Amino acid sequence: MDFAPELIQYLWKAQRIAVLTGAGVSQESGLRTFRDAQTGLWAQYKPTDLASPEAFACDPKLVWDWYAWRREAIKSVRPNAGHYALHEMAQRAPHFTLITQNVDGLHEFVKHESLKTSQTFRDYSILELHGNIQRVRCSECGTFTDEWGDDTESVPRCAGCGGLLRPDVVWFGETLPRSALEAAVESARGCDAFFSIGTSGVVQPAASLGFAAHNRGALVVEVNMEPTPLTPKTDFLIQGKSGEVLPALVQAVWG
Ligand code: BJW
Ligand code: ZN
């Protein structure tokens, strides 16, 4: 795979790299993206039918079961070459922040695996903007829990207050975790190079991060199968699968 020499040189010298990932990065692990018309998670339902507080209030069982199904699917998948390449980038770049919209925990998986096995592990931040599907909390009092029994007839309830349990993810109309969002904005505004990878770039406020980086003079690189609303502001659009593009790019810059 060929990359522009200016891109390789710029990344080699970059002090601060910020990366935003979306569902496309996990697609090659076997997880469906959201907006693909044929296979996407929302091919049969409208986003607001499943990923909103109104949907949960209206039909908590439908929403709980959808997340329970996805939680199980995620348990059986593994990170792909794209996740590993981003970890490798984090080990090479002087300052690195990984911002993800994904709730599957696959970036964290790679980091913890490396923490346990590598002698030369260098820590870096992973900011989960939309939460994590494996965490469950009470929709009333906010208490987190690991245990909710195996009754499949009804939505499990909080042992403390009796409120309905829900996944600790961010639904439409809900605010993002404040510290993660603040750190993401700061890293986008302060980076030399910003990557937007495998995201359609339509969900705010994550979609604004690339524009903020561009406005502050960062080099913006997109890795996606298709153009997005950010594309007009990108310096390099690398069209392809992240699991193929990213290992080749890391090899070309730091190999
Ligand atoms: C590959 C590939 C491969 C495929 N390699 N690429 C300003 C303007 C307008 C609206 C708003 C606004 N501010 C806020 C809003 C409202 C709303 C919003 O953005 N709406 C728009 C959709 C219109 N945002 C919110 O409500 C947010 N909250 C908020 O802002 O609070 C303050 C506030 C509240 C109310 C009013 C105003 C302000 C919260 C957003 C929460 C999003 N939650 C979800 C669900 C999480 C839980 C779950 O997993 O179920 O997050 S929605 C869903 O979309 C999920 C994703 O993280 C997110 C982004 O999707 P992503 O990752 O981009 O996936 P896809 O499928 O869209 O794209 C995949 C891409 O990969 C494609 O481009 C493919 O080509 C590519 N690809 N294979 C590389 N192998
Ligand atoms: Zn409770």
Short mmCIF file of C-alpha atoms and ligand atoms in Angstrom, two decimals:
data_model
loop_
_atom_site.label_atom_id
_atom_site.label_comp_id
_atom_site.label_asym_id
_atom_site.label_seq_id
_atom_site.Cartn_x
_atom_site.Cartn_y
_atom_site.Cartn_z
CA MET A 1 0.00 0.00 0.00
CA ASP A 2 1.41 3.39 -1.01
CA PHE A 3 1.12 6.52 1.14
CA ALA A 4 2.08 10.08 0.25
CA PRO A 5 5.66 10.76 1.40
CA GLU A 6 4.50 14.11 2.95
CA LEU A 7 2.04 12.19 5.12
CA ILE A 8 4.66 9.73 6.31
CA GLN A 9 7.14 12.47 7.09
CA TYR A 10 4.58 14.58 8.92
CA LEU A 11 3.44 11.67 11.11
CA TRP A 12 7.00 10.67 11.88
CA LYS A 13 7.64 14.14 13.27
CA ALA A 14 4.23 14.65 14.94
CA GLN A 15 4.41 15.18 18.69
CA ARG A 16 0.71 14.87 19.44
CA ILE A 17 -1.64 12.48 17.69
CA ALA A 18 -5.36 12.21 18.44
CA VAL A 19 -7.50 9.45 16.94
CA LEU A 20 -11.29 9.21 16.79
CA THR A 21 -12.72 5.78 16.02
CA GLY A 22 -16.19 4.56 15.12
CA ALA A 23 -18.02 1.33 14.39
CA GLY A 24 -16.11 0.76 11.14
CA VAL A 25 -12.98 -0.09 13.14
CA SER A 26 -14.77 -3.06 14.72
CA GLN A 27 -16.44 -4.17 11.49
CA GLU A 28 -13.54 -6.48 10.63
CA SER A 29 -13.92 -8.11 14.06
CA GLY A 30 -17.37 -9.19 12.93
CA LEU A 31 -19.44 -6.47 14.60
CA ARG A 32 -22.03 -4.63 12.55
CA THR A 33 -21.84 -0.90 12.04
CA PHE A 34 -24.90 1.26 12.73
CA ARG A 35 -25.76 2.86 9.43
CA ASP A 36 -24.99 0.27 6.77
CA ALA A 37 -28.28 -0.03 4.88
CA GLN A 38 -28.16 -3.82 4.43
CA THR A 39 -26.39 -5.21 7.48
CA GLY A 40 -26.29 -2.27 9.89
CA LEU A 41 -27.62 -2.56 13.42
CA TRP A 42 -30.36 -0.15 12.46
CA ALA A 43 -31.32 -1.77 9.17
CA GLN A 44 -34.63 -2.85 10.72
CA TYR A 45 -35.14 -0.22 13.42
CA LYS A 46 -34.83 3.54 13.51
CA PRO A 47 -32.06 4.72 15.87
CA THR A 48 -34.61 6.47 18.02
CA ASP A 49 -36.57 3.20 18.37
CA LEU A 50 -33.68 1.66 20.28
CA ALA A 51 -31.00 4.11 21.39
CA SER A 52 -32.93 6.78 23.24
CA PRO A 53 -34.35 7.27 26.73
CA GLU A 54 -37.80 7.59 25.14
CA ALA A 55 -37.44 4.16 23.53
CA PHE A 56 -36.41 2.65 26.87
CA ALA A 57 -39.33 4.31 28.64
CA CYS A 58 -41.74 3.10 25.96
CA ASP A 59 -40.50 -0.49 25.57
CA PRO A 60 -37.72 -1.30 28.08
CA LYS A 61 -37.79 -5.02 27.24
CA LEU A 62 -37.15 -4.44 23.52
CA VAL A 63 -34.22 -2.13 24.30
CA TRP A 64 -32.77 -4.35 27.07
CA ASP A 65 -32.96 -7.46 24.85
CA TRP A 66 -31.26 -5.66 21.94
CA TYR A 67 -28.34 -4.68 24.18
CA ALA A 68 -28.23 -8.13 25.82
CA TRP A 69 -27.91 -9.68 22.34
CA ARG A 70 -25.13 -7.28 21.36
CA ARG A 71 -23.33 -7.73 24.71
CA GLU A 72 -23.18 -11.49 24.08
CA ALA A 73 -22.04 -11.01 20.47
CA ILE A 74 -19.22 -8.74 21.60
CA LYS A 75 -17.99 -11.28 24.17
CA SER A 76 -17.18 -13.71 21.37
CA VAL A 77 -15.25 -11.33 19.09
CA ARG A 78 -11.61 -10.30 19.23
CA PRO A 79 -9.80 -7.09 18.24
CA ASN A 80 -8.61 -6.97 14.63
CA ALA A 81 -5.43 -5.73 12.96
CA GLY A 82 -6.74 -2.14 13.01
CA HIS A 83 -7.09 -2.13 16.82
CA TYR A 84 -3.57 -3.55 17.17
CA ALA A 85 -2.12 -1.01 14.75
CA LEU A 86 -3.62 1.85 16.77
CA HIS A 87 -2.07 0.41 19.92
CA GLU A 88 1.26 0.25 18.08
CA MET A 89 0.82 3.90 17.03
CA ALA A 90 0.21 4.77 20.69
CA GLN A 91 3.51 3.11 21.60
CA ARG A 92 5.43 5.11 18.98
CA ALA A 93 3.91 8.62 19.00
CA PRO A 94 5.28 10.90 21.76
CA HIS A 95 1.74 11.86 22.90
CA PHE A 96 -1.28 9.85 21.88
CA THR A 97 -4.99 9.98 22.71
CA LEU A 98 -7.50 7.43 21.51
CA ILE A 99 -11.06 8.74 21.44
CA THR A 100 -13.70 6.14 20.65
CA GLN A 101 -17.42 6.22 20.04
CA ASN A 102 -17.46 2.44 20.27
CA VAL A 103 -19.02 0.77 23.28
CA ASP A 104 -17.46 -2.65 22.59
CA GLY A 105 -14.31 -2.21 24.72
CA LEU A 106 -12.01 -3.66 22.02
CA HIS A 107 -9.43 -0.84 22.26
CA GLU A 108 -9.26 -1.39 26.05
CA PHE A 109 -8.91 -5.13 25.44
CA VAL A 110 -5.75 -4.61 23.35
CA LYS A 111 -4.29 -2.17 25.85
CA HIS A 112 -4.81 -4.53 28.80
CA GLU A 113 -3.48 -7.49 26.87
CA SER A 114 -0.31 -5.53 26.12
CA LEU A 115 -0.05 -4.25 29.70
CA LYS A 116 0.09 -7.87 30.87
CA THR A 117 2.49 -9.18 28.25
CA SER A 118 4.77 -6.37 27.07
CA GLN A 119 7.92 -5.30 28.91
CA THR A 120 7.92 -1.94 27.16
CA PHE A 121 4.25 -0.94 27.52
CA ARG A 122 3.60 2.83 27.40
CA ASP A 123 0.31 4.00 28.81
CA TYR A 124 -2.12 6.23 26.90
CA SER A 125 -5.68 7.49 27.34
CA ILE A 126 -8.67 5.76 25.81
CA LEU A 127 -11.68 8.04 26.04
CA GLU A 128 -14.99 6.17 25.70
CA LEU A 129 -17.36 8.92 24.59
CA HIS A 130 -20.48 6.75 24.35
CA GLY A 131 -19.87 4.48 27.35
CA ASN A 132 -19.36 0.73 27.48
CA ILE A 133 -21.96 -1.93 26.78
CA GLN A 134 -20.53 -4.37 29.34
CA ARG A 135 -21.33 -1.99 32.21
CA VAL A 136 -24.87 -1.96 33.57
CA ARG A 137 -26.38 0.63 35.87
CA CYS A 138 -29.69 1.53 37.45
CA SER A 139 -31.73 3.95 35.34
CA GLU A 140 -33.03 5.58 38.54
CA CYS A 141 -30.22 5.80 41.12
CA GLY A 142 -27.22 5.20 38.84
CA THR A 143 -25.74 2.32 40.90
CA PHE A 144 -23.55 -0.01 38.80
CA THR A 145 -24.05 -3.75 39.04
CA ASP A 146 -22.46 -6.95 37.69
CA GLU A 147 -25.32 -9.24 38.62
CA TRP A 148 -28.87 -9.21 37.37
CA GLY A 149 -29.91 -12.87 37.30
CA ASP A 150 -31.08 -14.82 34.29
CA ASP A 151 -34.78 -14.04 34.17
CA THR A 152 -35.44 -13.42 30.49
CA GLU A 153 -39.11 -12.58 30.94
CA SER A 154 -38.65 -9.05 32.25
CA VAL A 155 -36.04 -6.30 32.47
CA PRO A 156 -33.93 -6.81 35.61
CA ARG A 157 -34.21 -4.28 38.41
CA CYS A 158 -31.81 -2.55 40.78
CA ALA A 159 -31.27 -4.40 44.08
CA GLY A 160 -31.17 -1.06 45.90
CA CYS A 161 -34.11 1.00 44.62
CA GLY A 162 -36.01 -1.30 42.27
CA GLY A 163 -35.35 0.90 39.20
CA LEU A 164 -34.92 -0.72 35.80
CA LEU A 165 -31.35 -1.65 34.86
CA ARG A 166 -29.91 -0.28 31.60
CA PRO A 167 -26.60 -0.42 29.71
CA ASP A 168 -24.09 2.30 30.61
CA VAL A 169 -24.10 3.75 27.10
CA VAL A 170 -24.99 7.22 25.85
CA TRP A 171 -28.31 7.44 24.05
CA PHE A 172 -29.54 10.24 21.78
CA GLY A 173 -30.46 13.29 23.82
CA GLU A 174 -28.22 12.26 26.74
CA THR A 175 -25.05 14.08 27.62
CA LEU A 176 -21.67 12.45 27.12
CA PRO A 177 -19.43 11.67 30.14
CA ARG A 178 -18.11 15.12 30.95
CA SER A 179 -14.46 14.37 31.69
CA ALA A 180 -14.07 12.14 28.61
CA LEU A 181 -15.63 14.78 26.36
CA GLU A 182 -13.50 17.58 27.82
CA ALA A 183 -10.34 15.54 27.38
CA ALA A 184 -11.34 14.66 23.81
CA VAL A 185 -11.94 18.30 22.89
CA GLU A 186 -8.64 19.29 24.45
CA SER A 187 -6.71 16.63 22.57
CA ALA A 188 -8.42 17.49 19.25
CA ARG A 189 -7.61 21.16 19.69
CA GLY A 190 -4.03 20.52 20.76
CA CYS A 191 -2.89 17.79 18.36
CA ASP A 192 -0.58 17.98 15.33
CA ALA A 193 -2.39 15.15 13.56
CA PHE A 194 -6.00 14.03 13.91
CA PHE A 195 -7.31 10.72 12.57
CA SER A 196 -10.99 10.02 11.97
CA ILE A 197 -11.36 6.29 11.40
CA GLY A 198 -14.40 4.17 10.55
CA THR A 199 -17.01 6.71 11.55
CA SER A 200 -19.76 8.22 9.42
CA GLY A 201 -19.22 11.51 11.24
CA VAL A 202 -22.88 12.34 11.67
CA VAL A 203 -23.32 12.01 15.44
CA GLN A 204 -22.58 15.05 17.54
CA PRO A 205 -20.60 16.12 19.46
CA ALA A 206 -18.01 13.49 18.38
CA ALA A 207 -18.40 14.58 14.75
CA SER A 208 -17.17 18.09 15.61
CA LEU A 209 -13.79 16.93 16.89
CA GLY A 210 -12.21 16.63 13.43
CA PHE A 211 -13.43 20.12 12.51
CA ALA A 212 -11.98 21.51 15.77
CA ALA A 213 -8.63 19.89 14.98
CA HIS A 214 -8.70 21.27 11.42
CA ASN A 215 -9.56 24.78 12.67
CA ARG A 216 -6.56 24.68 15.01
CA GLY A 217 -4.23 23.77 12.15
CA ALA A 218 -3.84 20.02 12.70
CA LEU A 219 -3.32 17.67 9.78
CA VAL A 220 -6.55 15.70 9.39
CA VAL A 221 -6.45 12.13 8.08
CA GLU A 222 -9.52 10.03 7.40
CA VAL A 223 -9.58 6.26 7.02
CA ASN A 224 -12.92 5.07 5.71
CA MET A 225 -14.51 3.10 2.90
CA GLU A 226 -16.41 6.20 1.78
CA PRO A 227 -16.32 10.01 2.11
CA THR A 228 -18.02 11.65 5.11
CA PRO A 229 -19.05 15.21 6.08
CA LEU A 230 -15.48 15.69 7.39
CA THR A 231 -13.88 14.76 4.07
CA PRO A 232 -13.81 18.33 2.64
CA LYS A 233 -11.64 19.34 5.62
CA THR A 234 -9.29 16.36 5.50
CA ASP A 235 -5.74 16.58 4.21
CA PHE A 236 -5.65 12.87 3.37
CA LEU A 237 -8.58 10.52 2.80
CA ILE A 238 -7.29 6.97 2.78
CA GLN A 239 -10.08 4.88 1.33
CA GLY A 240 -10.05 1.29 2.51
CA LYS A 241 -10.58 -1.02 5.46
CA SER A 242 -9.00 0.16 8.69
CA GLY A 243 -7.72 -3.36 9.42
CA GLU A 244 -5.69 -3.19 6.20
CA VAL A 245 -4.81 0.52 6.00
CA LEU A 246 -3.65 1.06 9.60
CA PRO A 247 -1.06 -1.73 9.91
CA ALA A 248 0.44 -0.64 6.57
CA LEU A 249 0.52 3.01 7.63
CA VAL A 250 2.11 2.27 11.02
CA GLN A 251 4.70 0.13 9.24
CA ALA A 252 5.39 2.88 6.69
CA VAL A 253 5.85 5.58 9.34
CA TRP A 254 7.43 3.79 12.32
CA GLY A 255 8.34 0.36 10.96
C1 BJW B 1 -15.26 1.24 7.72
C2 BJW B 1 -15.16 -0.12 7.69
C3 BJW B 1 -13.89 -0.62 7.75
C4 BJW B 1 -17.32 0.37 7.60
N1 BJW B 1 -12.88 0.22 7.80
N2 BJW B 1 -14.30 2.12 7.79
C5 BJW B 1 -25.90 19.21 16.90
C6 BJW B 1 -26.53 19.20 15.68
C7 BJW B 1 -27.51 18.26 15.38
C8 BJW B 1 -27.87 17.29 16.33
C9 BJW B 1 -27.24 17.30 17.55
C10 BJW B 1 -26.27 18.24 17.82
N3 BJW B 1 -25.81 18.01 19.09
C11 BJW B 1 -26.46 16.95 19.59
C12 BJW B 1 -27.34 16.50 18.67
C13 BJW B 1 -28.25 15.35 18.83
C14 BJW B 1 -27.58 14.01 18.65
C15 BJW B 1 -27.04 13.91 17.22
O1 BJW B 1 -25.88 13.95 16.95
N4 BJW B 1 -27.93 13.69 16.27
C16 BJW B 1 -27.55 13.57 14.85
C17 BJW B 1 -27.60 12.10 14.43
C18 BJW B 1 -28.48 14.41 14.05
N5 BJW B 1 -26.50 13.79 19.61
C19 BJW B 1 -26.78 13.46 20.87
O2 BJW B 1 -27.93 13.35 21.27
C20 BJW B 1 -25.61 13.23 21.80
N6 BJW B 1 -25.81 13.92 23.03
C21 BJW B 1 -25.59 15.24 23.15
O3 BJW B 1 -25.08 15.90 22.28
O4 BJW B 1 -25.95 15.75 24.39
C22 BJW B 1 -26.12 17.16 24.50
C23 BJW B 1 -27.39 17.52 23.80
C24 BJW B 1 -28.53 16.78 24.01
C25 BJW B 1 -29.71 17.11 23.34
C26 BJW B 1 -29.72 18.17 22.44
C27 BJW B 1 -28.56 18.90 22.20
C28 BJW B 1 -27.38 18.58 22.91
C29 BJW B 1 -25.51 11.76 22.18
C30 BJW B 1 -25.16 10.88 21.02
C31 BJW B 1 -25.15 9.42 21.48
C32 BJW B 1 -24.92 8.47 20.33
N7 BJW B 1 -25.16 7.14 20.78
C33 BJW B 1 -24.98 6.02 19.86
C34 BJW B 1 -25.54 4.75 20.53
C35 BJW B 1 -24.57 4.26 21.63
C36 BJW B 1 -25.05 3.03 22.28
C37 BJW B 1 -25.08 1.86 21.33
O5 BJW B 1 -24.02 1.36 20.89
O6 BJW B 1 -26.19 1.39 21.02
O7 BJW B 1 -23.59 5.87 19.53
S1 BJW B 1 -25.73 6.30 18.26
C38 BJW B 1 -24.49 5.42 17.33
O8 BJW B 1 -23.86 6.34 16.42
C39 BJW B 1 -23.42 5.01 18.36
C40 BJW B 1 -22.15 5.34 17.62
O9 BJW B 1 -21.09 5.49 18.54
C41 BJW B 1 -22.52 6.58 16.88
C42 BJW B 1 -21.63 6.87 15.70
O10 BJW B 1 -21.72 5.87 14.75
P1 BJW B 1 -20.43 5.48 13.91
O11 BJW B 1 -19.42 4.87 14.81
O12 BJW B 1 -19.99 6.63 13.11
O13 BJW B 1 -21.00 4.28 13.00
P2 BJW B 1 -21.70 4.35 11.55
O14 BJW B 1 -22.36 3.05 11.32
O15 BJW B 1 -22.54 5.54 11.42
O16 BJW B 1 -20.50 4.53 10.54
C43 BJW B 1 -19.56 3.51 10.28
C44 BJW B 1 -18.54 4.03 9.28
O17 BJW B 1 -17.52 3.07 9.16
C45 BJW B 1 -19.12 4.26 7.88
O18 BJW B 1 -18.69 5.55 7.43
C46 BJW B 1 -18.47 3.17 7.03
O19 BJW B 1 -18.17 3.59 5.70
C47 BJW B 1 -17.20 2.91 7.78
N8 BJW B 1 -16.67 1.56 7.68
N9 BJW B 1 -16.46 -0.65 7.61
C48 BJW B 1 -13.08 1.56 7.84
N10 BJW B 1 -13.71 -1.95 7.71
ZN ZN B 2 -31.29 1.95 41.74
#
